[in-house]
Amino acid sequence: MAAAIGRLLTAMITPMTEAGEINYGQARKLAKGLIASGNDGLVIGGTTGESPSMSDEEKLRLFAEVKEAVGPDVAIIAGTTDNNHRKSVELTQEAEKVGVDGFLLTVPAYNKPQQEGLYLHFKAI
């Protein structure tokens, strides 16, 4: 069962090492600190969280690490949008498997589908 979304969610940054790698330990620590300061949940892997510069594997590990750190009662919303429709679908399916509670989805950037295309994009996800 998914955690309740709640009223206050923070779009969390992604801590990096000096070498430009994701610092998963610091991400866990930051997530716990944000929850301790009153957040009901966290948005992970949105543009605030440097998602355009992360691989799918890094995103999935980050979603899993943060979810494990904050526990089952804290909502984790995973940013799974990509400019490639099929990749958005696949990343969303994989994120669901690691236990996130919801998804941050947008229309792929620079694409301008008509309303039916938008509907079909989100329906597929």
PDB file of C-alpha atoms in Angstrom:
ATOM      1  CA  MET A   1       0.000   0.000   0.000  1.00  0.00           C
ATOM      2  CA  ALA A   2       1.359   3.406  -0.978  1.00  0.00           C
ATOM      3  CA  ALA A   3       2.033   6.078   1.607  1.00  0.00           C
ATOM      4  CA  ALA A   4      -0.378   9.005   1.731  1.00  0.00           C
ATOM      5  CA  ILE A   5       0.918  11.896  -0.357  1.00  0.00           C
ATOM      6  CA  GLY A   6       0.322  14.483   2.377  1.00  0.00           C
ATOM      7  CA  ARG A   7       0.311  18.263   2.111  1.00  0.00           C
ATOM      8  CA  LEU A   8       3.965  19.292   2.135  1.00  0.00           C
ATOM      9  CA  LEU A   9       6.426  17.734  -0.299  1.00  0.00           C
ATOM     10  CA  THR A  10       9.876  19.053  -1.105  1.00  0.00           C
ATOM     11  CA  ALA A  11      11.566  18.661  -4.469  1.00  0.00           C
ATOM     12  CA  MET A  12      14.840  17.351  -3.120  1.00  0.00           C
ATOM     13  CA  ILE A  13      18.205  18.163  -4.635  1.00  0.00           C
ATOM     14  CA  THR A  14      20.566  15.295  -5.359  1.00  0.00           C
ATOM     15  CA  PRO A  15      23.809  15.524  -3.368  1.00  0.00           C
ATOM     16  CA  MET A  16      26.900  14.909  -5.460  1.00  0.00           C
ATOM     17  CA  THR A  17      30.501  14.098  -4.648  1.00  0.00           C
ATOM     18  CA  GLU A  18      33.317  16.372  -5.781  1.00  0.00           C
ATOM     19  CA  ALA A  19      33.842  13.933  -8.651  1.00  0.00           C
ATOM     20  CA  GLY A  20      30.265  14.481  -9.841  1.00  0.00           C
ATOM     21  CA  GLU A  21      28.889  11.126  -8.685  1.00  0.00           C
ATOM     22  CA  ILE A  22      25.662  10.800  -6.730  1.00  0.00           C
ATOM     23  CA  ASN A  23      26.341  10.734  -3.005  1.00  0.00           C
ATOM     24  CA  TYR A  24      23.710   8.227  -1.947  1.00  0.00           C
ATOM     25  CA  GLY A  25      24.683   8.393   1.727  1.00  0.00           C
ATOM     26  CA  GLN A  26      24.159  12.151   1.792  1.00  0.00           C
ATOM     27  CA  ALA A  27      20.891  11.751  -0.118  1.00  0.00           C
ATOM     28  CA  ARG A  28      19.620   9.399   2.578  1.00  0.00           C
ATOM     29  CA  LYS A  29      20.737  11.832   5.279  1.00  0.00           C
ATOM     30  CA  LEU A  30      19.145  14.812   3.521  1.00  0.00           C
ATOM     31  CA  ALA A  31      15.882  12.918   3.007  1.00  0.00           C
ATOM     32  CA  LYS A  32      15.687  12.017   6.695  1.00  0.00           C
ATOM     33  CA  GLY A  33      16.419  15.619   7.639  1.00  0.00           C
ATOM     34  CA  LEU A  34      13.684  16.964   5.375  1.00  0.00           C
ATOM     35  CA  ILE A  35      11.149  14.563   6.861  1.00  0.00           C
ATOM     36  CA  ALA A  36      12.273  15.425  10.404  1.00  0.00           C
ATOM     37  CA  SER A  37      11.715  19.109   9.602  1.00  0.00           C
ATOM     38  CA  GLY A  38       8.055  18.540   8.742  1.00  0.00           C
ATOM     39  CA  ASN A  39       7.809  17.356   5.154  1.00  0.00           C
ATOM     40  CA  ASP A  40       5.172  14.724   4.430  1.00  0.00           C
ATOM     41  CA  GLY A  41       7.011  13.408   1.389  1.00  0.00           C
ATOM     42  CA  LEU A  42       9.702  14.062  -1.174  1.00  0.00           C
ATOM     43  CA  VAL A  43       9.907  14.494  -4.918  1.00  0.00           C
ATOM     44  CA  ILE A  44      13.030  12.731  -6.147  1.00  0.00           C
ATOM     45  CA  GLY A  45      14.495  13.022  -9.622  1.00  0.00           C
ATOM     46  CA  GLY A  46      12.730  16.117 -10.837  1.00  0.00           C
ATOM     47  CA  THR A  47      14.672  18.914 -12.471  1.00  0.00           C
ATOM     48  CA  THR A  48      15.536  20.294  -9.020  1.00  0.00           C
ATOM     49  CA  GLY A  49      17.164  16.911  -8.383  1.00  0.00           C
ATOM     50  CA  GLU A  50      19.433  17.027 -11.428  1.00  0.00           C
ATOM     51  CA  SER A  51      17.460  14.349 -13.286  1.00  0.00           C
ATOM     52  CA  PRO A  52      18.591  15.367 -16.784  1.00  0.00           C
ATOM     53  CA  SER A  53      22.172  14.500 -15.837  1.00  0.00           C
ATOM     54  CA  MET A  54      21.410  11.089 -14.286  1.00  0.00           C
ATOM     55  CA  SER A  55      21.179   7.675 -15.906  1.00  0.00           C
ATOM     56  CA  ASP A  56      18.089   5.548 -15.356  1.00  0.00           C
ATOM     57  CA  GLU A  57      20.145   3.229 -13.155  1.00  0.00           C
ATOM     58  CA  GLU A  58      21.226   6.150 -10.970  1.00  0.00           C
ATOM     59  CA  LYS A  59      17.645   7.402 -10.692  1.00  0.00           C
ATOM     60  CA  LEU A  60      16.303   3.993  -9.737  1.00  0.00           C
ATOM     61  CA  ARG A  61      18.987   3.506  -7.109  1.00  0.00           C
ATOM     62  CA  LEU A  62      18.309   6.991  -5.740  1.00  0.00           C
ATOM     63  CA  PHE A  63      14.556   6.307  -5.530  1.00  0.00           C
ATOM     64  CA  ALA A  64      15.223   3.028  -3.713  1.00  0.00           C
ATOM     65  CA  GLU A  65      17.831   4.460  -1.331  1.00  0.00           C
ATOM     66  CA  VAL A  66      15.649   7.395  -0.323  1.00  0.00           C
ATOM     67  CA  LYS A  67      12.544   5.244   0.095  1.00  0.00           C
ATOM     68  CA  GLU A  68      14.467   2.832   2.291  1.00  0.00           C
ATOM     69  CA  ALA A  69      15.899   5.708   4.336  1.00  0.00           C
ATOM     70  CA  VAL A  70      12.565   7.383   5.109  1.00  0.00           C
ATOM     71  CA  GLY A  71      10.436   4.249   5.425  1.00  0.00           C
ATOM     72  CA  PRO A  72       7.096   3.072   4.130  1.00  0.00           C
ATOM     73  CA  ASP A  73       4.976   5.821   5.695  1.00  0.00           C
ATOM     74  CA  VAL A  74       6.671   8.684   3.810  1.00  0.00           C
ATOM     75  CA  ALA A  75       5.568   9.401   0.250  1.00  0.00           C
ATOM     76  CA  ILE A  76       8.267   9.317  -2.401  1.00  0.00           C
ATOM     77  CA  ILE A  77       7.287  10.793  -5.746  1.00  0.00           C
ATOM     78  CA  ALA A  78       9.659   9.737  -8.523  1.00  0.00           C
ATOM     79  CA  GLY A  79      10.409  11.947 -11.494  1.00  0.00           C
ATOM     80  CA  THR A  80      10.197   9.542 -14.418  1.00  0.00           C
ATOM     81  CA  THR A  81       9.669  11.836 -17.385  1.00  0.00           C
ATOM     82  CA  ASP A  82      11.961  11.578 -20.365  1.00  0.00           C
ATOM     83  CA  ASN A  83      11.850  13.136 -23.822  1.00  0.00           C
ATOM     84  CA  ASN A  84      11.479   9.610 -25.174  1.00  0.00           C
ATOM     85  CA  HIS A  85       7.935   8.347 -24.586  1.00  0.00           C
ATOM     86  CA  ARG A  86       8.937   4.676 -24.371  1.00  0.00           C
ATOM     87  CA  LYS A  87      11.708   5.485 -21.917  1.00  0.00           C
ATOM     88  CA  SER A  88       9.209   7.362 -19.704  1.00  0.00           C
ATOM     89  CA  VAL A  89       6.973   4.292 -19.656  1.00  0.00           C
ATOM     90  CA  GLU A  90       9.871   1.931 -18.863  1.00  0.00           C
ATOM     91  CA  LEU A  91      11.371   4.135 -16.148  1.00  0.00           C
ATOM     92  CA  THR A  92       7.970   4.544 -14.505  1.00  0.00           C
ATOM     93  CA  GLN A  93       7.445   0.777 -14.478  1.00  0.00           C
ATOM     94  CA  GLU A  94      10.887   0.203 -12.965  1.00  0.00           C
ATOM     95  CA  ALA A  95      10.370   2.939 -10.359  1.00  0.00           C
ATOM     96  CA  GLU A  96       7.138   1.267  -9.307  1.00  0.00           C
ATOM     97  CA  LYS A  97       9.103  -1.934  -8.668  1.00  0.00           C
ATOM     98  CA  VAL A  98      11.454  -0.168  -6.218  1.00  0.00           C
ATOM     99  CA  GLY A  99       8.478   0.969  -4.142  1.00  0.00           C
ATOM    100  CA  VAL A 100       7.875   4.644  -4.856  1.00  0.00           C
ATOM    101  CA  ASP A 101       4.437   6.003  -4.028  1.00  0.00           C
ATOM    102  CA  GLY A 102       3.744   8.188  -7.045  1.00  0.00           C
ATOM    103  CA  PHE A 103       5.228   9.732 -10.151  1.00  0.00           C
ATOM    104  CA  LEU A 104       6.067  13.203 -11.394  1.00  0.00           C
ATOM    105  CA  LEU A 105       5.149  13.117 -15.073  1.00  0.00           C
ATOM    106  CA  THR A 106       5.133  15.751 -17.747  1.00  0.00           C
ATOM    107  CA  VAL A 107       4.781  15.864 -21.480  1.00  0.00           C
ATOM    108  CA  PRO A 108       8.141  15.123 -23.079  1.00  0.00           C
ATOM    109  CA  ALA A 109       9.894  18.453 -23.676  1.00  0.00           C
ATOM    110  CA  TYR A 110       9.966  19.885 -27.196  1.00  0.00           C
ATOM    111  CA  ASN A 111       7.259  17.502 -28.398  1.00  0.00           C
ATOM    112  CA  LYS A 112       3.965  19.102 -29.301  1.00  0.00           C
ATOM    113  CA  PRO A 113       1.363  16.367 -29.524  1.00  0.00           C
ATOM    114  CA  GLN A 114      -2.300  17.106 -29.925  1.00  0.00           C
ATOM    115  CA  GLN A 115      -4.702  16.386 -27.065  1.00  0.00           C
ATOM    116  CA  GLU A 116      -5.207  12.759 -28.124  1.00  0.00           C
ATOM    117  CA  GLY A 117      -1.430  12.253 -28.143  1.00  0.00           C
ATOM    118  CA  LEU A 118      -1.169  13.697 -24.637  1.00  0.00           C
ATOM    119  CA  TYR A 119      -3.928  11.413 -23.443  1.00  0.00           C
ATOM    120  CA  LEU A 120      -2.280   8.362 -25.004  1.00  0.00           C
ATOM    121  CA  HIS A 121       1.116   9.285 -23.499  1.00  0.00           C
ATOM    122  CA  PHE A 122      -0.221   9.402 -19.950  1.00  0.00           C
ATOM    123  CA  LYS A 123      -2.521   6.412 -20.490  1.00  0.00           C
ATOM    124  CA  ALA A 124       0.462   4.306 -21.559  1.00  0.00           C
ATOM    125  CA  ILE A 125       2.381   5.286 -18.449  1.00  0.00           C
TER     126      ILE A 125
END
